[in-house]
Short mmCIF file of N, CA and C and ligand atoms in Angstrom, two decimals:
data_model
loop_
_atom_site.label_atom_id
_atom_site.label_comp_id
_atom_site.label_asym_id
_atom_site.label_seq_id
_atom_site.Cartn_x
_atom_site.Cartn_y
_atom_site.Cartn_z
N MET F 1 95.71 106.83 116.30
CA MET F 1 96.53 107.07 114.85
C MET F 1 96.13 106.60 113.96
N ALA F 2 96.12 107.64 112.95
CA ALA F 2 95.08 107.24 111.44
C ALA F 2 95.40 105.46 111.26
N ASP F 3 97.24 105.62 111.32
CA ASP F 3 97.13 103.93 110.28
C ASP F 3 96.83 103.20 111.27
N GLN F 4 96.35 103.22 112.37
CA GLN F 4 96.10 102.28 113.52
C GLN F 4 94.65 101.78 113.06
N ASP F 5 93.60 102.47 112.11
CA ASP F 5 92.40 102.92 112.06
C ASP F 5 92.23 101.59 111.05
N THR F 6 91.82 100.59 111.37
CA THR F 6 91.77 99.50 110.35
C THR F 6 90.48 98.91 110.61
N THR F 7 89.25 98.59 109.90
CA THR F 7 87.80 98.24 110.01
C THR F 7 87.51 97.19 108.81
N ILE F 8 86.70 96.43 109.16
CA ILE F 8 86.08 95.69 107.99
C ILE F 8 84.63 95.70 107.84
N ARG F 9 84.21 95.49 106.74
CA ARG F 9 82.50 95.47 106.99
C ARG F 9 82.38 94.68 105.46
N LEU F 10 80.83 94.49 105.68
CA LEU F 10 80.51 93.19 104.49
C LEU F 10 80.74 94.59 103.07
N ILE F 11 81.07 94.00 101.93
CA ILE F 11 81.43 94.52 100.85
C ILE F 11 79.31 95.21 100.24
N ARG F 12 79.83 96.73 99.47
CA ARG F 12 78.65 96.78 98.99
C ARG F 12 78.73 96.69 97.41
N VAL F 13 77.83 96.82 96.80
CA VAL F 13 77.58 96.87 95.30
C VAL F 13 78.69 98.57 95.31
N ASP F 14 77.92 99.41 95.55
CA ASP F 14 78.70 100.90 95.75
C ASP F 14 80.15 100.83 96.30
N ASP F 15 80.89 99.97 96.14
CA ASP F 15 82.66 99.56 96.49
C ASP F 15 83.23 99.77 95.07
N ALA F 16 82.47 99.47 94.23
CA ALA F 16 82.53 98.77 92.91
C ALA F 16 83.87 99.72 92.05
N GLU F 17 83.46 101.14 92.34
CA GLU F 17 84.27 102.13 91.66
C GLU F 17 85.30 101.92 91.76
N VAL F 18 85.55 102.33 93.36
CA VAL F 18 86.99 102.25 94.26
C VAL F 18 87.78 100.81 94.07
N LEU F 19 86.92 100.04 94.30
CA LEU F 19 87.44 98.43 94.31
C LEU F 19 88.25 98.44 92.63
N ALA F 20 87.65 98.53 91.48
CA ALA F 20 88.18 98.87 90.50
C ALA F 20 89.26 99.29 90.06
N ALA F 21 89.38 100.82 90.77
CA ALA F 21 90.41 101.92 90.35
C ALA F 21 91.63 101.24 91.10
N HIS F 22 91.68 100.54 92.30
CA HIS F 22 92.78 100.20 93.06
C HIS F 22 93.32 98.63 91.89
N ARG F 23 92.03 98.11 91.62
CA ARG F 23 92.49 96.41 91.06
C ARG F 23 93.24 97.09 89.73
N ALA F 24 92.90 98.48 89.00
CA ALA F 24 93.64 98.53 87.77
C ALA F 24 94.86 99.14 88.17
N ARG F 25 95.25 100.07 89.29
CA ARG F 25 96.29 100.61 89.29
C ARG F 25 97.31 99.54 89.96
N ASP F 26 96.90 98.41 90.24
CA ASP F 26 97.97 97.35 90.71
C ASP F 26 97.78 96.08 89.97
N ARG F 27 97.33 95.80 88.93
CA ARG F 27 97.26 95.18 88.13
C ARG F 27 98.45 94.47 87.45
N ARG F 28 99.25 95.11 87.41
CA ARG F 28 100.75 94.52 86.76
C ARG F 28 101.44 94.23 87.81
N ALA F 29 101.35 95.08 88.89
CA ALA F 29 102.10 95.06 90.30
C ALA F 29 101.75 93.55 90.73
N TYR F 30 100.68 93.45 91.22
CA TYR F 30 100.14 92.05 92.16
C TYR F 30 99.69 90.80 91.13
N ALA F 31 100.58 91.11 89.63
CA ALA F 31 100.03 89.69 88.80
C ALA F 31 100.89 88.39 89.39
N ALA F 32 102.10 88.48 90.06
CA ALA F 32 102.82 87.50 90.51
C ALA F 32 102.14 87.20 91.72
N TRP F 33 101.04 87.86 92.35
CA TRP F 33 99.80 87.29 93.58
C TRP F 33 98.84 86.82 93.25
N GLU F 34 98.18 87.63 92.00
CA GLU F 34 96.92 87.55 92.29
C GLU F 34 96.40 86.76 90.60
N PRO F 35 95.49 86.01 90.50
CA PRO F 35 95.18 85.19 89.33
C PRO F 35 94.90 86.29 88.24
N ALA F 36 95.20 86.08 87.55
CA ALA F 36 94.61 86.75 86.03
C ALA F 36 93.63 86.60 85.89
N GLN F 37 92.96 88.05 85.28
CA GLN F 37 91.23 88.46 85.57
C GLN F 37 91.21 88.64 84.06
N PRO F 38 89.71 88.40 83.26
CA PRO F 38 89.11 89.00 82.19
C PRO F 38 89.35 90.91 82.92
N ASP F 39 89.19 91.43 81.21
CA ASP F 39 89.52 93.05 81.40
C ASP F 39 88.16 93.38 82.34
N ASP F 40 87.14 93.20 82.18
CA ASP F 40 86.10 93.79 82.75
C ASP F 40 86.03 93.25 84.29
N PHE F 41 87.25 92.72 84.78
CA PHE F 41 87.27 93.00 86.46
C PHE F 41 87.98 94.41 86.63
N TYR F 42 88.26 94.80 85.71
CA TYR F 42 89.15 96.05 86.18
C TYR F 42 88.75 97.43 86.02
N THR F 43 87.11 96.89 85.63
CA THR F 43 86.24 98.26 85.15
C THR F 43 85.01 98.41 86.71
N ALA F 44 84.22 99.59 86.79
CA ALA F 44 83.49 99.62 88.07
C ALA F 44 82.44 98.43 87.62
N ALA F 45 81.55 98.59 86.23
CA ALA F 45 80.75 97.65 85.97
C ALA F 45 81.11 96.36 86.02
N GLY F 46 82.48 95.89 85.72
CA GLY F 46 82.24 94.70 86.31
C GLY F 46 82.58 94.37 87.69
N GLN F 47 83.09 95.01 88.49
CA GLN F 47 83.10 94.70 89.89
C GLN F 47 81.97 94.70 90.31
N ARG F 48 80.72 95.80 89.61
CA ARG F 48 79.16 95.83 90.41
C ARG F 48 78.98 94.21 90.35
N ARG F 49 79.03 93.76 88.88
CA ARG F 49 78.13 92.66 88.33
C ARG F 49 79.22 91.02 89.65
N ARG F 50 79.93 91.50 89.86
CA ARG F 50 80.85 90.30 90.85
C ARG F 50 80.70 90.61 92.19
N ILE F 51 80.66 91.77 92.46
CA ILE F 51 79.98 91.98 94.16
C ILE F 51 78.60 91.47 94.19
N GLU F 52 77.34 91.79 93.17
CA GLU F 52 76.43 91.36 93.31
C GLU F 52 76.39 89.58 93.17
N THR F 53 77.32 88.90 92.78
CA THR F 53 77.31 87.44 93.01
C THR F 53 78.16 86.83 94.39
N LEU F 54 79.25 88.14 94.52
CA LEU F 54 79.49 87.31 95.94
C LEU F 54 78.43 87.87 97.42
N LEU F 55 77.67 88.80 97.09
CA LEU F 55 76.62 89.03 98.18
C LEU F 55 75.38 87.79 97.95
N GLY F 56 75.14 87.38 96.80
CA GLY F 56 74.01 86.04 96.81
C GLY F 56 74.85 84.98 97.59
N GLU F 57 76.24 84.52 97.19
CA GLU F 57 77.01 83.72 97.90
C GLU F 57 76.66 84.06 99.39
N HIS F 58 76.82 85.43 99.60
CA HIS F 58 76.81 85.73 101.13
C HIS F 58 75.54 85.40 101.86
N ASP F 59 74.40 85.44 100.99
CA ASP F 59 73.03 85.11 101.15
C ASP F 59 72.88 83.88 101.67
N ARG F 60 73.36 82.85 100.98
CA ARG F 60 73.53 81.30 100.97
C ARG F 60 74.33 80.86 101.81
N GLY F 61 75.37 81.68 102.47
CA GLY F 61 76.10 81.19 103.68
C GLY F 61 77.20 80.74 103.16
N GLU F 62 77.84 80.67 102.30
CA GLU F 62 78.78 80.16 101.35
C GLU F 62 80.02 80.91 101.67
N ARG F 63 79.92 82.45 101.78
CA ARG F 63 81.03 83.04 101.65
C ARG F 63 80.53 84.37 102.52
N TRP F 64 82.21 85.14 103.17
CA TRP F 64 81.68 86.68 103.79
C TRP F 64 82.76 87.09 102.73
N PRO F 65 82.10 87.97 102.34
CA PRO F 65 83.16 88.62 101.22
C PRO F 65 82.74 90.42 102.19
N ALA F 66 84.17 90.84 102.71
CA ALA F 66 84.43 91.73 103.53
C ALA F 66 85.27 93.36 102.31
N VAL F 67 85.20 94.43 102.38
CA VAL F 67 86.31 95.33 102.61
C VAL F 67 86.78 95.80 103.53
N VAL F 68 88.14 96.07 103.32
CA VAL F 68 89.32 96.33 104.27
C VAL F 68 89.27 98.06 104.02
N LEU F 69 88.83 98.53 105.50
CA LEU F 69 88.47 99.78 105.49
C LEU F 69 90.09 100.74 105.74
N ALA F 70 90.78 101.65 105.70
CA ALA F 70 91.57 102.66 106.38
C ALA F 70 91.06 103.74 106.50
N GLY F 71 90.63 104.02 108.00
CA GLY F 71 89.70 105.09 108.40
C GLY F 71 88.86 104.85 107.65
N ASP F 72 88.06 105.94 106.80
CA ASP F 72 87.14 105.40 105.70
C ASP F 72 87.05 105.43 104.73
N GLU F 73 88.39 105.08 104.02
CA GLU F 73 88.62 104.48 102.87
C GLU F 73 88.60 103.28 102.43
N VAL F 74 88.24 102.92 101.29
CA VAL F 74 87.97 101.16 100.91
C VAL F 74 89.91 101.12 100.38
N ALA F 75 90.27 100.56 101.20
CA ALA F 75 91.55 100.05 101.12
C ALA F 75 92.11 98.62 100.52
N GLY F 76 91.05 97.72 100.74
CA GLY F 76 91.15 96.39 99.99
C GLY F 76 89.93 95.23 100.39
N GLN F 77 90.18 93.89 100.26
CA GLN F 77 89.17 92.75 100.67
C GLN F 77 90.10 91.96 101.35
N VAL F 78 88.84 91.42 102.12
CA VAL F 78 89.33 90.21 103.14
C VAL F 78 87.94 89.50 102.99
N THR F 79 88.15 88.20 102.93
CA THR F 79 86.91 87.35 102.31
C THR F 79 86.89 85.77 103.08
N VAL F 80 86.04 85.58 103.22
CA VAL F 80 86.08 83.89 103.79
C VAL F 80 85.28 83.10 102.47
N SER F 81 85.97 82.38 102.26
CA SER F 81 85.11 82.04 100.88
C SER F 81 84.84 80.28 101.53
N THR F 82 84.27 78.98 100.42
CA THR F 82 84.14 77.92 101.05
C THR F 82 84.03 77.25 102.11
N ILE F 83 82.81 78.09 102.86
CA ILE F 83 82.43 78.00 103.86
C ILE F 83 82.08 76.51 103.96
N LEU F 84 82.62 75.87 104.77
CA LEU F 84 82.14 74.26 104.89
C LEU F 84 81.50 74.23 106.92
N ARG F 85 80.13 73.98 106.65
CA ARG F 85 79.66 73.14 108.20
C ARG F 85 79.52 72.04 108.11
N GLY F 86 78.64 71.38 108.81
CA GLY F 86 78.94 69.88 109.67
C GLY F 86 80.12 69.45 110.35
N PRO F 87 80.72 68.59 109.76
CA PRO F 87 81.55 68.23 110.87
C PRO F 87 83.04 69.24 110.75
N PHE F 88 83.15 69.79 109.02
CA PHE F 88 84.26 70.50 109.53
C PHE F 88 84.69 72.12 109.73
N ARG F 89 82.94 72.82 109.95
CA ARG F 89 83.06 74.19 109.90
C ARG F 89 84.09 74.72 109.80
N LYS F 90 84.80 74.90 108.51
CA LYS F 90 85.58 76.07 108.30
C LYS F 90 85.80 76.63 107.36
N GLY F 91 86.50 77.46 107.07
CA GLY F 91 86.21 78.30 105.99
C GLY F 91 87.83 79.04 105.30
N PHE F 92 88.02 79.31 103.80
CA PHE F 92 89.04 79.72 103.69
C PHE F 92 89.38 81.14 103.14
N LEU F 93 90.63 81.59 103.74
CA LEU F 93 90.94 82.91 103.79
C LEU F 93 91.62 83.20 102.64
N GLY F 94 91.27 84.89 102.08
CA GLY F 94 92.05 85.26 101.05
C GLY F 94 91.89 86.89 101.36
N TYR F 95 92.73 87.89 100.86
CA TYR F 95 92.84 88.65 101.15
C TYR F 95 93.69 89.83 100.45
N TRP F 96 93.55 90.69 100.21
CA TRP F 96 94.69 91.74 99.29
C TRP F 96 94.16 93.28 99.88
N VAL F 97 95.57 94.31 100.07
CA VAL F 97 95.28 95.37 100.12
C VAL F 97 96.10 96.33 99.00
N ALA F 98 95.40 97.55 98.70
CA ALA F 98 96.26 97.86 97.48
C ALA F 98 97.15 98.54 97.88
N SER F 99 98.35 98.81 96.77
CA SER F 99 99.60 99.37 96.91
C SER F 99 99.58 100.51 97.89
N ALA F 100 98.62 101.09 97.26
CA ALA F 100 99.11 102.84 97.80
C ALA F 100 98.61 102.37 99.78
N PHE F 101 97.74 101.52 100.59
CA PHE F 101 98.05 101.30 101.54
C PHE F 101 98.79 100.67 102.27
N THR F 102 99.58 99.72 101.53
CA THR F 102 100.38 98.87 102.20
C THR F 102 101.56 99.24 102.93
N GLY F 103 102.29 98.16 104.04
CA GLY F 103 103.18 98.49 104.96
C GLY F 103 102.69 99.12 106.11
N ARG F 104 101.53 99.48 106.36
CA ARG F 104 100.84 100.10 107.91
C ARG F 104 100.33 98.97 108.41
N GLY F 105 100.48 98.11 108.37
CA GLY F 105 99.29 97.16 108.81
C GLY F 105 97.99 96.52 108.73
N HIS F 106 97.61 97.09 107.93
CA HIS F 106 96.08 97.06 107.24
C HIS F 106 95.68 95.71 107.30
N ALA F 107 96.45 94.78 106.54
CA ALA F 107 96.12 93.45 106.45
C ALA F 107 96.28 92.57 107.64
N THR F 108 97.11 92.70 108.28
CA THR F 108 97.34 91.79 109.57
C THR F 108 96.00 92.60 110.20
N ARG F 109 95.76 93.61 110.84
CA ARG F 109 94.35 93.53 111.40
C ARG F 109 93.21 93.73 111.18
N ALA F 110 93.05 93.64 109.46
CA ALA F 110 92.28 93.29 108.99
C ALA F 110 91.84 91.76 109.04
N VAL F 111 92.93 90.85 108.76
CA VAL F 111 92.97 89.14 109.22
C VAL F 111 92.64 88.58 110.55
N GLY F 112 92.93 89.53 111.44
CA GLY F 112 92.84 89.62 112.92
C GLY F 112 91.13 89.86 113.07
N LEU F 113 90.60 90.89 112.65
CA LEU F 113 88.96 91.40 112.62
C LEU F 113 88.22 90.04 111.86
N ILE F 114 88.74 89.64 110.89
CA ILE F 114 87.84 88.64 110.01
C ILE F 114 87.92 87.61 110.93
N LEU F 115 88.95 86.92 111.69
CA LEU F 115 89.03 85.53 112.48
C LEU F 115 87.97 85.67 113.66
N THR F 116 87.41 86.73 113.72
CA THR F 116 86.54 86.94 115.12
C THR F 116 85.40 86.75 114.54
N VAL F 117 85.19 87.30 112.73
CA VAL F 117 84.00 87.33 112.30
C VAL F 117 83.75 85.68 112.29
N MET F 118 84.86 85.15 111.83
CA MET F 118 84.26 83.30 111.81
C MET F 118 84.48 82.73 112.73
N ALA F 119 85.06 83.20 114.12
CA ALA F 119 84.49 82.50 115.29
C ALA F 119 83.44 82.93 115.56
N GLU F 120 82.94 84.13 116.16
CA GLU F 120 81.90 84.58 116.60
C GLU F 120 80.54 84.89 115.69
N GLU F 121 80.69 85.18 114.57
CA GLU F 121 79.34 85.26 113.67
C GLU F 121 78.92 84.03 113.11
N LEU F 122 79.94 83.29 112.88
CA LEU F 122 79.93 82.38 111.65
C LEU F 122 79.92 80.86 112.37
N GLY F 123 80.40 81.02 113.67
CA GLY F 123 80.82 79.63 114.39
C GLY F 123 81.24 78.74 113.44
N LEU F 124 82.25 79.19 113.12
CA LEU F 124 83.54 78.38 112.35
C LEU F 124 84.74 77.87 113.93
N ARG F 125 85.34 76.76 113.26
CA ARG F 125 86.60 76.91 114.08
C ARG F 125 88.28 76.32 113.85
N ARG F 126 87.79 76.59 111.97
CA ARG F 126 89.41 76.39 111.52
C ARG F 126 89.28 77.77 110.39
N ALA F 127 90.31 78.25 110.25
CA ALA F 127 91.00 79.17 109.06
C ALA F 127 91.63 78.43 108.19
N GLU F 128 91.63 78.64 106.73
CA GLU F 128 92.90 78.04 106.23
C GLU F 128 93.27 78.81 105.29
N ALA F 129 94.34 78.82 104.60
CA ALA F 129 95.07 80.04 103.44
C ALA F 129 96.18 79.72 102.82
N HIS F 130 96.43 80.03 101.85
CA HIS F 130 97.24 79.44 100.91
C HIS F 130 98.02 80.47 100.86
N THR F 131 99.25 80.86 100.81
CA THR F 131 100.48 81.60 100.02
C THR F 131 101.40 81.20 99.16
N ARG F 132 101.83 81.64 97.84
CA ARG F 132 102.78 81.44 97.28
C ARG F 132 104.38 81.68 98.24
N MET F 133 105.17 80.09 97.91
CA MET F 133 106.32 79.99 98.83
C MET F 133 107.22 81.54 99.10
N ASP F 134 106.95 82.43 97.96
CA ASP F 134 108.11 83.71 98.01
C ASP F 134 106.84 84.88 98.56
N ASN F 135 105.72 85.05 98.96
CA ASN F 135 104.98 85.82 99.19
C ASN F 135 105.22 86.13 100.57
N LEU F 136 106.63 86.87 101.30
CA LEU F 136 106.71 86.78 102.37
C LEU F 136 106.17 87.88 103.26
N ALA F 137 105.75 88.94 102.64
CA ALA F 137 104.66 89.97 103.20
C ALA F 137 102.98 89.12 103.36
N SER F 138 102.68 87.87 103.00
CA SER F 138 101.44 87.77 103.24
C SER F 138 101.77 86.64 103.92
N GLN F 139 102.95 85.70 104.27
CA GLN F 139 102.95 84.92 105.04
C GLN F 139 103.03 85.49 106.49
N ARG F 140 104.01 86.66 106.33
CA ARG F 140 103.95 87.62 107.91
C ARG F 140 102.73 87.66 108.55
N VAL F 141 101.73 88.33 107.64
CA VAL F 141 100.11 88.62 108.10
C VAL F 141 99.45 87.73 108.48
N LEU F 142 100.20 86.09 108.41
CA LEU F 142 99.45 84.77 108.58
C LEU F 142 99.94 84.70 110.12
N ARG F 143 101.45 85.09 109.87
CA ARG F 143 101.90 84.34 111.08
C ARG F 143 101.65 84.94 112.43
N ALA F 144 101.56 86.26 112.07
CA ALA F 144 100.82 87.53 113.29
C ALA F 144 99.91 87.06 113.64
N ASN F 145 98.79 86.52 112.81
CA ASN F 145 97.39 86.22 113.50
C ASN F 145 97.52 84.52 113.84
N GLY F 146 98.53 84.30 114.15
CA GLY F 146 98.22 82.58 114.76
C GLY F 146 98.15 81.68 113.87
N PHE F 147 98.25 81.83 112.41
CA PHE F 147 98.52 80.72 111.44
C PHE F 147 99.78 79.94 111.63
N HIS F 148 99.97 78.85 111.23
CA HIS F 148 100.95 77.88 111.00
C HIS F 148 100.94 77.29 109.55
N PRO F 149 101.98 77.25 108.97
CA PRO F 149 102.07 76.33 108.00
C PRO F 149 102.25 74.68 108.11
N TRP F 150 101.32 74.10 107.38
CA TRP F 150 101.14 72.44 107.65
C TRP F 150 101.70 71.61 106.28
N GLY F 151 102.15 72.76 105.56
CA GLY F 151 102.05 71.86 103.95
C GLY F 151 102.70 72.71 102.81
N ILE F 152 103.26 71.48 101.82
CA ILE F 152 103.63 72.31 100.37
C ILE F 152 102.43 71.73 99.14
N ALA F 153 102.17 72.80 98.74
CA ALA F 153 101.01 71.74 97.72
C ALA F 153 102.21 72.43 96.27
N HIS F 154 102.74 71.46 95.72
CA HIS F 154 103.22 71.41 94.42
C HIS F 154 102.86 71.96 93.33
N SER F 155 103.23 72.98 92.45
CA SER F 155 102.63 73.10 91.38
C SER F 155 101.04 73.43 91.44
N HIS F 156 101.16 74.30 92.53
CA HIS F 156 99.40 74.68 93.01
C HIS F 156 98.65 75.74 92.41
N ILE F 157 99.33 76.49 91.44
CA ILE F 157 98.58 77.66 91.28
C ILE F 157 98.93 78.11 90.07
N TYR F 158 98.41 78.98 89.29
CA TYR F 158 99.00 79.11 87.98
C TYR F 158 98.57 80.87 88.36
N LEU F 159 99.95 81.77 88.16
CA LEU F 159 99.78 83.04 88.59
C LEU F 159 101.17 83.19 87.56
N ASP F 160 100.83 84.56 86.78
CA ASP F 160 101.52 85.55 85.69
C ASP F 160 102.68 84.56 85.43
N GLY F 161 101.87 83.47 84.77
CA GLY F 161 102.39 82.85 83.53
C GLY F 161 103.03 81.37 83.64
N ALA F 162 102.87 80.83 85.16
CA ALA F 162 103.75 79.32 85.40
C ALA F 162 103.14 79.24 86.86
N TRP F 163 103.27 77.20 86.88
CA TRP F 163 102.50 76.96 87.85
C TRP F 163 103.49 77.26 89.38
N HIS F 164 103.16 77.90 90.35
CA HIS F 164 103.80 77.93 91.58
C HIS F 164 103.27 77.11 92.52
N ASP F 165 104.43 76.43 93.20
CA ASP F 165 104.07 76.02 94.82
C ASP F 165 103.65 76.71 95.84
N GLU F 166 102.44 76.50 96.69
CA GLU F 166 102.01 77.11 97.57
C GLU F 166 102.22 76.49 99.18
N VAL F 167 102.68 77.10 100.03
CA VAL F 167 102.48 76.80 101.61
C VAL F 167 100.96 76.85 102.01
N PHE F 168 100.65 75.57 102.59
CA PHE F 168 99.27 75.63 103.30
C PHE F 168 99.34 76.16 104.39
N TRP F 169 97.92 76.99 104.86
CA TRP F 169 98.14 77.62 106.19
C TRP F 169 97.19 77.39 107.24
N GLU F 170 97.08 76.73 108.37
CA GLU F 170 95.79 76.77 109.45
C GLU F 170 95.97 77.63 110.62
N ARG F 171 94.57 77.81 110.71
CA ARG F 171 94.57 78.61 112.38
C ARG F 171 93.20 77.75 112.94
N LEU F 172 93.75 77.37 113.89
CA LEU F 172 92.40 76.64 114.80
C LEU F 172 91.55 77.78 115.78
N LEU F 173 90.40 77.94 115.62
CA LEU F 173 89.45 78.91 116.36
C LEU F 173 88.79 78.23 117.68
N ASP F 174 88.76 77.21 117.63
CA ASP F 174 87.88 76.68 118.81
C ASP F 174 87.78 75.29 118.72
N GLU F 175 87.77 74.59 120.10
CA GLU F 175 87.72 73.21 120.02
C GLU F 175 86.32 72.46 120.65
N ALA F 176 85.48 73.21 120.10
CA ALA F 176 84.05 72.59 120.72
C ALA F 176 83.71 71.88 119.61
N PRO F 177 82.64 71.05 120.17
CA PRO F 177 82.07 69.72 119.08
C PRO F 177 81.17 70.60 118.17
N PRO F 178 81.10 70.08 116.96
CA PRO F 178 80.23 70.49 116.13
C PRO F 178 78.44 70.53 116.84
N SER F 179 77.80 71.73 116.51
CA SER F 179 76.87 72.05 117.40
C SER F 179 75.85 71.67 116.06
C1 COA V 201 100.45 90.93 101.14
C2 COA V 201 99.53 92.02 102.15
C3 COA V 201 97.88 91.64 101.80
C4 COA V 201 99.82 92.62 102.90
O1 COA V 201 99.62 94.08 103.12
P1 COA V 201 99.78 95.00 104.07
O2 COA V 201 98.78 96.02 104.54
O3 COA V 201 101.53 95.66 103.80
O4 COA V 201 100.32 94.19 105.51
P2 COA V 201 100.75 94.22 106.71
O5 COA V 201 101.39 95.67 106.89
O6 COA V 201 99.76 94.40 107.95
O7 COA V 201 102.04 93.39 107.11
C5 COA V 201 102.92 93.23 106.26
C6 COA V 201 104.02 92.46 106.74
O8 COA V 201 105.15 92.10 105.81
C7 COA V 201 106.43 92.24 105.82
N1 COA V 201 106.74 92.80 104.40
C8 COA V 201 106.45 93.79 103.75
N2 COA V 201 107.53 93.18 102.60
C9 COA V 201 107.90 92.04 102.84
C10 COA V 201 108.96 91.43 102.02
N3 COA V 201 109.00 91.56 100.84
N4 COA V 201 109.81 90.20 102.58
C11 COA V 201 109.53 90.09 103.70
N5 COA V 201 108.58 90.69 104.47
C12 COA V 201 107.67 92.00 103.83
C13 COA V 201 105.92 93.99 106.46
O9 COA V 201 107.23 94.20 107.08
C14 COA V 201 104.89 93.43 107.43
O10 COA V 201 105.49 92.87 108.50
P3 COA V 201 105.58 92.87 109.99
O11 COA V 201 104.17 93.41 110.25
O12 COA V 201 105.84 92.18 111.00
O13 COA V 201 106.99 94.32 109.70
C15 COA V 201 99.53 93.00 100.31
O14 COA V 201 100.86 93.29 99.94
C16 COA V 201 98.85 92.63 99.13
O15 COA V 201 97.54 92.52 98.84
N6 COA V 201 99.60 92.02 98.44
C17 COA V 201 98.92 91.67 96.74
C18 COA V 201 98.00 90.40 96.74
C19 COA V 201 98.34 88.98 97.96
O16 COA V 201 99.67 89.08 98.16
N7 COA V 201 97.55 88.50 98.52
C20 COA V 201 97.99 87.53 99.65
C21 COA V 201 97.61 86.20 98.90
S1 COA V 201 98.02 85.24 99.58
#
């Protein structure tokens, strides 16, 4: 079934145009969930510059920036950032799926796929994420992937003109000692 066909791959500079188009289309609709960005974030040129920065961070082992593919179409992004090694071996998860592709399980499957990358490719043992208290769709995505809420950070993120509380989520990937 086409809707089941979700994959992820490392972001490429030539993804810029489609990512900019998604971001521009959903700018208002996602303002409650995504931080405000400068105007050039919504242009292909701005996305190209940003992707080059993300790939530099990937080369330094700090980030794993992926796109979500629905079939062969770029539908969103899923990213492991703030990768810490040594005694922590953990990463922070962020994701979005363009509104044209939501409600078909793509985010849930993409998060499952990147958890496998975190465990098997990056050797991490812990994934973390934050959601706004009222971002129920995102919370469903995390719960479906075995995340548990472990606390609330008050007045934690500034979105759409106000500070908001957030739920902190965790998912353990393995219990092996640091290598
Ligand atoms: C949150 C987001 C990633 C979900 O993407 P998606 O591809 O639609 O997600 P899925 O289809 O895999 O799953 C969504 C789940 O949320 C549920 N859902 C959707 N809207 C909901 C709502 N208003 N209230 C409660 N649940 C809701 C769906 O039923 C589904 O749950 P189910 O699989 O148990 O039926 C997408 O809407 C998005 O990018 N939003 C804006 C950015 C964002 O919020 N990013 C995450 C920041 S923490």
